[in-house]
CSV table of C-alpha atoms in Angstrom, one decimal:
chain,number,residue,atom,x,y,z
J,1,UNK,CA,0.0,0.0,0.0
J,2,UNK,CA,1.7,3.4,-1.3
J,3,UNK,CA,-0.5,5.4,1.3
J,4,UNK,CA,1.1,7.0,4.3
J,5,UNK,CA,-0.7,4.7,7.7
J,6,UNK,CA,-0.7,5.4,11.4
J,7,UNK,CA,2.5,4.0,12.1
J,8,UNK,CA,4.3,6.6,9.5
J,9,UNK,CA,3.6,9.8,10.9
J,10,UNK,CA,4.5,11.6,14.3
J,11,UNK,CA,1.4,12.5,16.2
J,12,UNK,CA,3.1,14.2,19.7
J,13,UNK,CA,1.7,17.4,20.6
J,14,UNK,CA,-0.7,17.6,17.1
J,15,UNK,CA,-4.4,17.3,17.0
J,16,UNK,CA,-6.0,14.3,15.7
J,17,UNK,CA,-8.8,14.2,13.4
J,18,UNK,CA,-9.9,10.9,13.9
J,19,UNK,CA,-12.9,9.4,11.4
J,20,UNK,CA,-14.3,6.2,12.4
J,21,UNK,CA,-17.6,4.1,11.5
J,22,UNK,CA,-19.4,3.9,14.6
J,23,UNK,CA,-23.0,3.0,12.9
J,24,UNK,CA,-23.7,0.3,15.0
J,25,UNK,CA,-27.0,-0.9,15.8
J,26,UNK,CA,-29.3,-0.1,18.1
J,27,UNK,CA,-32.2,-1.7,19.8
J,28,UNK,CA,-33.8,0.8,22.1
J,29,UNK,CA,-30.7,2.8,22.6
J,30,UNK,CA,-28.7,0.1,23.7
J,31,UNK,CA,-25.8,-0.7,20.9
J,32,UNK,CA,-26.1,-4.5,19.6
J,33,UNK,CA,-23.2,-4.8,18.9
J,34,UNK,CA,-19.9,-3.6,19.8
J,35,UNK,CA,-17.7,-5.0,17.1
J,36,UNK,CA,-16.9,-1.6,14.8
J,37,UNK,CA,-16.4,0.0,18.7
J,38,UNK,CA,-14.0,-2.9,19.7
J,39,UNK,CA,-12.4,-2.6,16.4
J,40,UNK,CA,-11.4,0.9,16.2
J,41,UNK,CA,-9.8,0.5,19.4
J,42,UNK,CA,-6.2,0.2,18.9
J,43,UNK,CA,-6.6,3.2,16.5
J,44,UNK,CA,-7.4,4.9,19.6
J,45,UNK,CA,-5.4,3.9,21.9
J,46,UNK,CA,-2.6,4.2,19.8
J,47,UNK,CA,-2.9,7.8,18.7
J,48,UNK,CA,-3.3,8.8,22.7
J,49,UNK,CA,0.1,6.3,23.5
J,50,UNK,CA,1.8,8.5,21.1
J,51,UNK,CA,0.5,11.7,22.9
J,52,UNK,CA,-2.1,12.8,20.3
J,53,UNK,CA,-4.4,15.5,20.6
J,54,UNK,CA,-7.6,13.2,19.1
J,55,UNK,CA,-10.7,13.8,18.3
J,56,UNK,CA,-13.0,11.2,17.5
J,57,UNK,CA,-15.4,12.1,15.0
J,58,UNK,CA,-18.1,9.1,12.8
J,59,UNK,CA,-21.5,8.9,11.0
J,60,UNK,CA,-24.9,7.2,12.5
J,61,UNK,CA,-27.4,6.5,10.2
J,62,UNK,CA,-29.3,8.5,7.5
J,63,UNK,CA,-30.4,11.7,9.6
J,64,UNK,CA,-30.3,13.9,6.4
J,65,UNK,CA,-28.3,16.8,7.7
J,66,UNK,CA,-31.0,17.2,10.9
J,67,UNK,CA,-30.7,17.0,13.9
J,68,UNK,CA,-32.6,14.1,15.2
J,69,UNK,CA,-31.8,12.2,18.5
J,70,UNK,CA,-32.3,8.8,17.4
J,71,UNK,CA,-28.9,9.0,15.5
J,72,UNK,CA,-27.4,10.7,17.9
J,73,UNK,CA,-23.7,8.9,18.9
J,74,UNK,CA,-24.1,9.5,22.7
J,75,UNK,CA,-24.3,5.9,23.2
J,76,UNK,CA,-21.0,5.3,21.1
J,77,UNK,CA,-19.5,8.0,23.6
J,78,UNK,CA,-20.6,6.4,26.3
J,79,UNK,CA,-19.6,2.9,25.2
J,80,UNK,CA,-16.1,4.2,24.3
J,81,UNK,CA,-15.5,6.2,27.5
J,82,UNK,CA,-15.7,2.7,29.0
J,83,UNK,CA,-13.1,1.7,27.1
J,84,UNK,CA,-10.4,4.3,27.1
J,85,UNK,CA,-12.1,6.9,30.0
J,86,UNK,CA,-14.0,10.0,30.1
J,87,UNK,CA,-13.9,12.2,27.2
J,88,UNK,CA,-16.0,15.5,26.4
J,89,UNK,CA,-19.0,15.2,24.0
J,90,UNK,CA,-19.6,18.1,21.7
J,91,UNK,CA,-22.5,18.2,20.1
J,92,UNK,CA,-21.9,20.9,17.6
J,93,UNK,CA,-19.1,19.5,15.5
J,94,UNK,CA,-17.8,22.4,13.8
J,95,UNK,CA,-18.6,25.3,16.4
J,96,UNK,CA,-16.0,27.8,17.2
J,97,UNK,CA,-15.9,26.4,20.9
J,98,UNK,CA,-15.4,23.0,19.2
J,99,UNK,CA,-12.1,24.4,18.0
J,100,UNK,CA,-11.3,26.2,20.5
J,101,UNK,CA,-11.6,23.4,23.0
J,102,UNK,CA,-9.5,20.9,20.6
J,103,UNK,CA,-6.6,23.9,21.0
J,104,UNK,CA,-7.1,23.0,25.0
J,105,UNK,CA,-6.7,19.4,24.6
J,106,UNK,CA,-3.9,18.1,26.8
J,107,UNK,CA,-0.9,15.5,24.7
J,108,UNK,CA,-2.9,12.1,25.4
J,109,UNK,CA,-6.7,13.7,25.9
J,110,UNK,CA,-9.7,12.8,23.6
J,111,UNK,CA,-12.8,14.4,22.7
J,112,UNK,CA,-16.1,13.2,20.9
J,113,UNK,CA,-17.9,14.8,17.9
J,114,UNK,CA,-21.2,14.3,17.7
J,115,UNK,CA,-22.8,13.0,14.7
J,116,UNK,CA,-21.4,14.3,11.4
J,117,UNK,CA,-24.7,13.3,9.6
J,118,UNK,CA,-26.4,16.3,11.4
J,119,UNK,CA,-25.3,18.7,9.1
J,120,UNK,CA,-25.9,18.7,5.5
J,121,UNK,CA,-22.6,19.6,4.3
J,122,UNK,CA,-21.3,16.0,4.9
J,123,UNK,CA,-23.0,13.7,2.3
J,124,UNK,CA,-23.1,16.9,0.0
J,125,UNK,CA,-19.5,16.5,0.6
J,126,UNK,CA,-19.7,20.5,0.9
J,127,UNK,CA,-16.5,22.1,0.8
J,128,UNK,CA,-17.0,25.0,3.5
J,129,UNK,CA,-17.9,22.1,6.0
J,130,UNK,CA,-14.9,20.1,4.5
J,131,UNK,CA,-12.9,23.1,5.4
J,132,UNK,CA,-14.2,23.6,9.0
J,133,UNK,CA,-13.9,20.1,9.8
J,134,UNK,CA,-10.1,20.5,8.8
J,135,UNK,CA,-9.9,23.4,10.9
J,136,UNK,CA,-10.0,21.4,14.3
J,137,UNK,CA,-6.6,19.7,13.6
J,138,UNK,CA,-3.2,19.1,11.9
J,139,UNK,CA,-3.2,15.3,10.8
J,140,UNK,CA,-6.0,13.4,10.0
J,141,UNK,CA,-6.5,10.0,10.1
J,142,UNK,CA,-9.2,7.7,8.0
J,143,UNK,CA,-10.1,4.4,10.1
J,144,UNK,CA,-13.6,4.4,8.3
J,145,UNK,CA,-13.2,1.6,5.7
J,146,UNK,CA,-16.9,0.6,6.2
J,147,UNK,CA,-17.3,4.7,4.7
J,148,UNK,CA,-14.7,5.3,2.2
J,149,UNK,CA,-16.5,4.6,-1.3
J,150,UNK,CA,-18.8,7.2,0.1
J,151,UNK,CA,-17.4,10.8,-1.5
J,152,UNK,CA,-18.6,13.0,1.7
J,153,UNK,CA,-17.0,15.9,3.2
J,154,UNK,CA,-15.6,13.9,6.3
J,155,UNK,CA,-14.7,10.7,4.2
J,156,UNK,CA,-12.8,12.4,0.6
J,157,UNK,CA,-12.0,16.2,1.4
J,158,UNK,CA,-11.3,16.8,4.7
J,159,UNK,CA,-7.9,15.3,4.5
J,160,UNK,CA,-6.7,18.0,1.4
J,161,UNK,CA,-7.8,20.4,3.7
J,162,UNK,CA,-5.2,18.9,6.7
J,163,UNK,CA,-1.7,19.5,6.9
J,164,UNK,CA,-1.1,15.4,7.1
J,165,UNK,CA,-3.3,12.8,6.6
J,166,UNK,CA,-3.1,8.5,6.8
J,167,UNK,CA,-4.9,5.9,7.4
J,168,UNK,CA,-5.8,4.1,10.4
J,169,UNK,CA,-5.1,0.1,11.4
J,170,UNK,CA,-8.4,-1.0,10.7
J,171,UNK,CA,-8.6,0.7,7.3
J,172,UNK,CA,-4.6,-0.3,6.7
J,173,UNK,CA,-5.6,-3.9,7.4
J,174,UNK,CA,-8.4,-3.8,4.9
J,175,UNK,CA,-6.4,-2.5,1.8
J,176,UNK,CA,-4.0,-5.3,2.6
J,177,UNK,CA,-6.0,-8.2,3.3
J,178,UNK,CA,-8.3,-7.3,0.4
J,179,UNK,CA,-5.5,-6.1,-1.8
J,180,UNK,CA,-2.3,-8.2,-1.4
J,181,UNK,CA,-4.0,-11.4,-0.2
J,182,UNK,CA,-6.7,-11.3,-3.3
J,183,UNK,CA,-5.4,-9.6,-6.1
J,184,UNK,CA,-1.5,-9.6,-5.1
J,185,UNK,CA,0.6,-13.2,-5.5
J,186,UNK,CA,-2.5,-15.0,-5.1
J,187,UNK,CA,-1.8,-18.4,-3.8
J,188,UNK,CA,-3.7,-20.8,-5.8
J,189,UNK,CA,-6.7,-22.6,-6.5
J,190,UNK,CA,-8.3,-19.4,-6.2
J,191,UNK,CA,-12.0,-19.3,-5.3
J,192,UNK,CA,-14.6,-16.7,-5.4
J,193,UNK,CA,-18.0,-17.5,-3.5
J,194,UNK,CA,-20.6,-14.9,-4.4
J,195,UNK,CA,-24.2,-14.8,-2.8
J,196,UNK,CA,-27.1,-12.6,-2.3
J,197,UNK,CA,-30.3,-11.8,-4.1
J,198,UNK,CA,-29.3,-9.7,-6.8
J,199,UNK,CA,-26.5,-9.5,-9.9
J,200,UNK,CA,-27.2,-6.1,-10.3
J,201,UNK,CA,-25.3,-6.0,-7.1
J,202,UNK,CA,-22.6,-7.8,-7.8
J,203,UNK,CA,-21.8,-7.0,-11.1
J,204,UNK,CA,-18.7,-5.4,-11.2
J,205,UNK,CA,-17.3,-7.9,-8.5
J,206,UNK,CA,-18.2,-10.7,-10.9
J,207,UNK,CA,-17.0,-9.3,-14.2
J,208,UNK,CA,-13.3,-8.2,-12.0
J,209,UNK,CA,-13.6,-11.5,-10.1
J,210,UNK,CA,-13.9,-14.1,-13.2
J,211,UNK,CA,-10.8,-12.5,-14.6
J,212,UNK,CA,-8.7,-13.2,-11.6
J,213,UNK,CA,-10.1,-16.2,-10.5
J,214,UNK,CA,-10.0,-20.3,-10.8
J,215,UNK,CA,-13.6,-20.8,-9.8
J,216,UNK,CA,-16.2,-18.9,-8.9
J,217,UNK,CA,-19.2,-20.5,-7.3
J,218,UNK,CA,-22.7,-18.6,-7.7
J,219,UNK,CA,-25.6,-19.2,-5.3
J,220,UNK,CA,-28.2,-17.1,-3.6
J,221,UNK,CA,-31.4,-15.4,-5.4
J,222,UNK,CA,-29.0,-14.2,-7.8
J,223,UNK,CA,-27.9,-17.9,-9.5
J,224,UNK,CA,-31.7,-18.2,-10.8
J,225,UNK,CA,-30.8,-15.1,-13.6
J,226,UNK,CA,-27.5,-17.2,-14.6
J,227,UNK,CA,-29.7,-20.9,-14.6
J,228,UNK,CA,-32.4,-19.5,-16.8
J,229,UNK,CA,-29.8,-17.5,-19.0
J,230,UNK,CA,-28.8,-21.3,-19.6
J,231,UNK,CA,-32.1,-21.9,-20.4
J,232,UNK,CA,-33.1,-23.4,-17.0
J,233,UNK,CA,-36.8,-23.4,-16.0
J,234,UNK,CA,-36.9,-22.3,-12.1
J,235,UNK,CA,-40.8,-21.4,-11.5
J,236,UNK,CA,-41.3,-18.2,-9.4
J,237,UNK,CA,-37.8,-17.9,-8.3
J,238,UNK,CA,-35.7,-14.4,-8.4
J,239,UNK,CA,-35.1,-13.2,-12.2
J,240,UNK,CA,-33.7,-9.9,-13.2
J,241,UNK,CA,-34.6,-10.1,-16.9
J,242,UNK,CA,-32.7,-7.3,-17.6
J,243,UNK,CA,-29.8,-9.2,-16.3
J,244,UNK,CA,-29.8,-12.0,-18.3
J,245,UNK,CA,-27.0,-10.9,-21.3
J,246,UNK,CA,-24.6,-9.8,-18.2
J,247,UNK,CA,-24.9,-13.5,-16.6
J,248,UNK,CA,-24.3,-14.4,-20.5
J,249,UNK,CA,-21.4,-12.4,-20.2
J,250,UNK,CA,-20.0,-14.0,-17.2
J,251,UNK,CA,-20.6,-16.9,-18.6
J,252,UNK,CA,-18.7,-16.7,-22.0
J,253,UNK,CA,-15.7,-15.5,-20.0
J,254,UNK,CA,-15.5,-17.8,-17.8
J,255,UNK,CA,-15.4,-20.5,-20.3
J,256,UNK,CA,-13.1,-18.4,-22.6
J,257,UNK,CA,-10.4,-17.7,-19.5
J,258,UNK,CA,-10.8,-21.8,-18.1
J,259,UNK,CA,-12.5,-20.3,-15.2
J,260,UNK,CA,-14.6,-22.8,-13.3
J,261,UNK,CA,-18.1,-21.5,-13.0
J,262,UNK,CA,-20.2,-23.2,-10.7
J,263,UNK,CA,-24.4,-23.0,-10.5
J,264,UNK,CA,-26.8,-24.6,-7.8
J,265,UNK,CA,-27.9,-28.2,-9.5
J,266,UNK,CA,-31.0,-28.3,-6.9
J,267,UNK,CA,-32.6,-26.0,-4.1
J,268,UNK,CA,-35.0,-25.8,-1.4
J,269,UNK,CA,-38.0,-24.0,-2.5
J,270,UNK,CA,-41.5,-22.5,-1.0
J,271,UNK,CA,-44.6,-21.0,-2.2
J,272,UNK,CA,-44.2,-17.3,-0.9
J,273,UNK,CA,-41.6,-15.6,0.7
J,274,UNK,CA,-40.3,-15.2,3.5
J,275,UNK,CA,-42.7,-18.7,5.2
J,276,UNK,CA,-40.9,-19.8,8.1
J,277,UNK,CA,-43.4,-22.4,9.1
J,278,UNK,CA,-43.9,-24.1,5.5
J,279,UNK,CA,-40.6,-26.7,5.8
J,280,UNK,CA,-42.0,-28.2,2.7
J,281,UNK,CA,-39.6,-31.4,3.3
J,282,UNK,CA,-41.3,-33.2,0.5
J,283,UNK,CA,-39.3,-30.2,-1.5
J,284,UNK,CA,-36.5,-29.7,0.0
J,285,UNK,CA,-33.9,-31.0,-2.5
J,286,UNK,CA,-35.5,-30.1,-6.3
J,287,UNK,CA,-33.5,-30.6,-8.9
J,288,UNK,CA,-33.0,-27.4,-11.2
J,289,UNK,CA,-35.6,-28.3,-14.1
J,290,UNK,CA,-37.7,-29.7,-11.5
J,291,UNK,CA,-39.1,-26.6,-9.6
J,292,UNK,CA,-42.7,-26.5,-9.6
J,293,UNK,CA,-43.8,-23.2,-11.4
J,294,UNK,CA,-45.6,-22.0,-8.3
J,295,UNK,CA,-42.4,-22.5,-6.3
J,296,UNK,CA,-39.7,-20.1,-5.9
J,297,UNK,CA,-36.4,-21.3,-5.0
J,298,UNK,CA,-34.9,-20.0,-1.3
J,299,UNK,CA,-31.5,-21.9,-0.9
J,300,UNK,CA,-29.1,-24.3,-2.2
J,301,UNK,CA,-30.4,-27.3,-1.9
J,302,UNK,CA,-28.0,-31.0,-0.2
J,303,UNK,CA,-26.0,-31.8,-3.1
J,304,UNK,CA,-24.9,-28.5,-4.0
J,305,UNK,CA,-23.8,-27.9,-0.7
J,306,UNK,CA,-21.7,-30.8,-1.4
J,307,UNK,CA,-20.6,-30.0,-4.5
J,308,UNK,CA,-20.1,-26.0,-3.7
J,309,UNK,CA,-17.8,-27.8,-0.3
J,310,UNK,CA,-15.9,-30.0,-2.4
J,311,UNK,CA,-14.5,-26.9,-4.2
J,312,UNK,CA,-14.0,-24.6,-1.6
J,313,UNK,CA,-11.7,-27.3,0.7
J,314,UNK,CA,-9.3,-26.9,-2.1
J,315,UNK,CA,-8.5,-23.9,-2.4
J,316,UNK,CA,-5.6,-22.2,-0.9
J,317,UNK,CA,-7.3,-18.5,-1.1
J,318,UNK,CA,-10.7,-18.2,-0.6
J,319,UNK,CA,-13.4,-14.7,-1.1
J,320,UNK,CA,-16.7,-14.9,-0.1
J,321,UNK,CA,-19.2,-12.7,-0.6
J,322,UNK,CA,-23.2,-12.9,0.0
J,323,UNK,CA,-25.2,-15.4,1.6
J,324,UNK,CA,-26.6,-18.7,-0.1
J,325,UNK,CA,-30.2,-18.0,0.4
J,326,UNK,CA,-32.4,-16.8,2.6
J,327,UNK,CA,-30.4,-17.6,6.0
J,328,UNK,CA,-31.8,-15.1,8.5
J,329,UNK,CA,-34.5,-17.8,7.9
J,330,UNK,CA,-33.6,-21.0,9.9
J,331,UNK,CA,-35.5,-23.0,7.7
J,332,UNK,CA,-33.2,-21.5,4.5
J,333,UNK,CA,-29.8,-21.2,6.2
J,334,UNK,CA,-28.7,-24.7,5.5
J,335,UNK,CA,-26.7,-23.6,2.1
J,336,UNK,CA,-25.0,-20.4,4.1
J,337,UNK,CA,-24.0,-22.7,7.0
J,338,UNK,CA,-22.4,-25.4,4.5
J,339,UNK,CA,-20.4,-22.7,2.5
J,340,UNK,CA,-19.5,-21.1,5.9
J,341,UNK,CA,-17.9,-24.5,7.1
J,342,UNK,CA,-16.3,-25.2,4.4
J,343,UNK,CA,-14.5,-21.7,4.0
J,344,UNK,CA,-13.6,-22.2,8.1
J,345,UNK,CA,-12.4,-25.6,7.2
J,346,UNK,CA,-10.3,-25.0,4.1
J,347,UNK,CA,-8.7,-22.1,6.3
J,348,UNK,CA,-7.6,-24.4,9.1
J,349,UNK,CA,-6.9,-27.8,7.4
J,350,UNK,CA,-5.3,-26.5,3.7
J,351,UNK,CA,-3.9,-23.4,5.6
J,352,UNK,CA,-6.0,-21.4,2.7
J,353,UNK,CA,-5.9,-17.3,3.2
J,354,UNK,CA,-9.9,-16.8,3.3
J,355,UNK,CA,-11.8,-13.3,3.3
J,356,UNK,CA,-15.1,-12.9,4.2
J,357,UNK,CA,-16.9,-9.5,2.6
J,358,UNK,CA,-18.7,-6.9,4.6
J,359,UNK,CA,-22.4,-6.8,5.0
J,360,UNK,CA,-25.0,-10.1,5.3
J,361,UNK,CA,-22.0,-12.5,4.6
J,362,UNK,CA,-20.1,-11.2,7.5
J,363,UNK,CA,-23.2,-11.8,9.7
J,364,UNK,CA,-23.9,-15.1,8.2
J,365,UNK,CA,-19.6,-16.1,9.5
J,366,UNK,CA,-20.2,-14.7,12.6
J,367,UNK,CA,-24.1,-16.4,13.1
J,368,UNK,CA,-22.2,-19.6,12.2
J,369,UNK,CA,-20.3,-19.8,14.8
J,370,UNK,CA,-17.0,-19.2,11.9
J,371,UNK,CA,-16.1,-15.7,12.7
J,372,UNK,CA,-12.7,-16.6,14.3
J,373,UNK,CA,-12.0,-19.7,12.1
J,374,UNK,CA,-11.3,-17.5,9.0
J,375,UNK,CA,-8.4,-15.4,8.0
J,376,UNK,CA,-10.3,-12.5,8.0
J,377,UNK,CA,-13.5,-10.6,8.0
J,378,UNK,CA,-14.4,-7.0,6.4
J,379,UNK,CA,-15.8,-4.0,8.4
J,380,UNK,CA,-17.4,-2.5,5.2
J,381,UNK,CA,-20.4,-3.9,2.8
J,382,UNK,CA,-21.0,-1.1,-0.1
J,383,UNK,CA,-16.9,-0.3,0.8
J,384,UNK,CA,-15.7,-4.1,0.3
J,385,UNK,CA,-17.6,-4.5,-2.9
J,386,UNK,CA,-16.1,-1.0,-4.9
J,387,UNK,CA,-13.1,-2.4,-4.0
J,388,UNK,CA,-13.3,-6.1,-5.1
J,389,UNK,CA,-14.8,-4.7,-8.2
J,390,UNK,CA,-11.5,-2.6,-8.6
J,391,UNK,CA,-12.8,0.9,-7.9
J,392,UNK,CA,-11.2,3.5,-6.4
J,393,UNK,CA,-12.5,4.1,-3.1
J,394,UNK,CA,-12.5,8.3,-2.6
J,395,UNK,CA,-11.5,7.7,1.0
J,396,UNK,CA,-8.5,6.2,0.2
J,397,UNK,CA,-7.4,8.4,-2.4
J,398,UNK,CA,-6.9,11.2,-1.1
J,399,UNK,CA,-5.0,10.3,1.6
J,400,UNK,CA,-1.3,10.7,1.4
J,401,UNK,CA,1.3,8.9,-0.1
J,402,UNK,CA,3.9,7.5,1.5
């Protein structure tokens, strides 16, 4: 990575500009989980170690530039002073006692923005709030993977406006993982596991992916557009028809670069979703072909879980992003569990590098008990796809170069 990082700049005595992605979730106020908190953490600690002057400063939410107490990141603070101790909460982020009190900040002393989402100026990426954001330190520092395909004030121009700028150990961690470990030396077989409802989502990942790939192993709602581009019949299941000549696409190139391309050959269908009562054993492994026209097809079905394992446990680096049907539904999750094991399995007995994408997938490794069994897991959904589909990510950018 050509960027400057945490570790290559001298932070004694300067104030610290510290962006993070705090949008946790919350379920009556209380956060539900602490892992982008327990994350950023050695970001934080670090910077005070080496007698920063920090201020911590994220996003919560879609507020649209108002103020609205709902996304309000007084529970982060509150989490976080746990943490690392008490720090002052400012709930104007860019008011001239906001800067004036960052001046006062002691070497080693944090204090706490409140949401940067309250004011408009941030996803219009606004350049007098870029400015003003600037004005409240010398170096700033990007730790907001999770943010940085977003081009907002905070995120893609703050950092012209600072004197230094890097990035932080979470967002350092993602560029290598996702860079050097997937599309540096790639140790080989390569495999690509892509899920989810859609191909209009994944697009770009597939048409960067098949290029770079040995195999690449399509399930979720999204493998019925590339089994009736093959002329499969799969009743009411998920079709983008104007999807089709890009799963054609795929296809060709695939076969024209030896690229193993690999389809669900039967699933576990219902009549209507979501249906978490209907089991429908007497359906539960329909061979493509065979899908009664008023089913629709909600997960891989038992042999292509064998077939999709057999293929991961060889490979020696393995990327896997979306789930393999419906699996927040326990009578769907079978597929997502299988492909989770296997990725966890190929990790610890083939000593395979495996990646796990942001977003559902990351919830499906950590819901299947596989979170600490693979090599690593992204902090950032919309973020982790730009990038595997070779974008450059505005966050990352404009930070300095080394």
């Amino acid at each position: 990575m050509n960027k400057k990082t945490i570790e290559d700049i001298d932070f004694l005595g300067k104030r610290v500009l510290a962006r993070f992605d705090f949008n946790a979730p919350l379920i009556d106020g209380v956060i539900a989980d602490r892992t982008r908190i327990v994350t950023a953490l050695p970001t934080i600690k670090y910077l005070l170690e080496k007698g920063a002057k920090l201020i911590i400063c994220s996003h919560f939410g879609r507020p649209k530039g108002k103020i609205m107490q709902e996304y309000s990141l007084k529970p982060i603070h509150k989490m976080l002073c746990d943490y690392i101790g008490d720090m002052p909460f400012f709930n104007e982020a860019i008011a001239k006692d906001t800067v004036e009190a960052s001046h006062k900040l002691k070497n080693g002393e944090a204090m706490f923005l409140e949401n940067l989402r309250f004011y408009k100026g941030e996803e219009s990426s606004c350049d007098d709030f870029s400015q003003k954001l600037a004005d409240l330190c010398d170096i700033y520092i990007n730790d907001a993977f999770g943010a940085c395909h977003r081009n907002h004030a905070s995120i893609a121009k703050t950092p012209k406006y600072a004197k230094e700028s890097g990035a932080g150990f979470v967002l350092k961690k993602e560029l290598e993982v996702l860079g050097d470990s997937l599309f540096g030396d790639v140790a080989r077989p390569f495999v690509a596991i892509i899920g989810g409802s859609k191909v209009s989502d994944k697009i770009g990942v597939l048409k960067n992916l098949i290029k770079k790939t040995d195999a690449v192993i399509v399930g979720g709602g999204m493998a019925f557009t590339f089994l009736k581009a093959l002329g499969h019949s799969v009743g009411k299941s998920l079709i983008e028809e104007d999807k089709l000549d890009i799963a054609v696409e795929v296809i060709k190139t695939a076969k024209q670069k030896g690229v193993k391309l690999l389809l669900p050959v039967d699933v576990k269908v219902a009549k209507e979703f979501p249906n978490p009562i209907d089991k429908l054993v007497e359906f539960d492994n329909v061979l493509i072909d065979q899908i009664p026209k008023d089913m629709m097809g909600l997960d891989i079905g038992v042999g292509t879980e064998a077939i999709f394992a057999y293929e991961i446990k060889k490979a020696k680096t393995v990327l896997w992003n979306g789930p393999m049907g419906v699996f927040e539904n326990p009578v769907f999750d079978k597929g997502t569990y299988a492909v989770a094991m296997a990725v966890a399995e190929t990790t610890e007995n083939n000593g395979a590098i495996s990646v796990v994408g942001g977003g559902d997938s990351a919830s499906a490794a950590v819901q299947c008990g596989v979170a600490s069994r693979v090599s690593h897991i992204s902090t950032g959904g919309g973020a982790s796809l730009a990038f595997l589909e070779g974008k450059v990510l505005p966050g990352v950018a404009c930070l300095d170069d080394k």
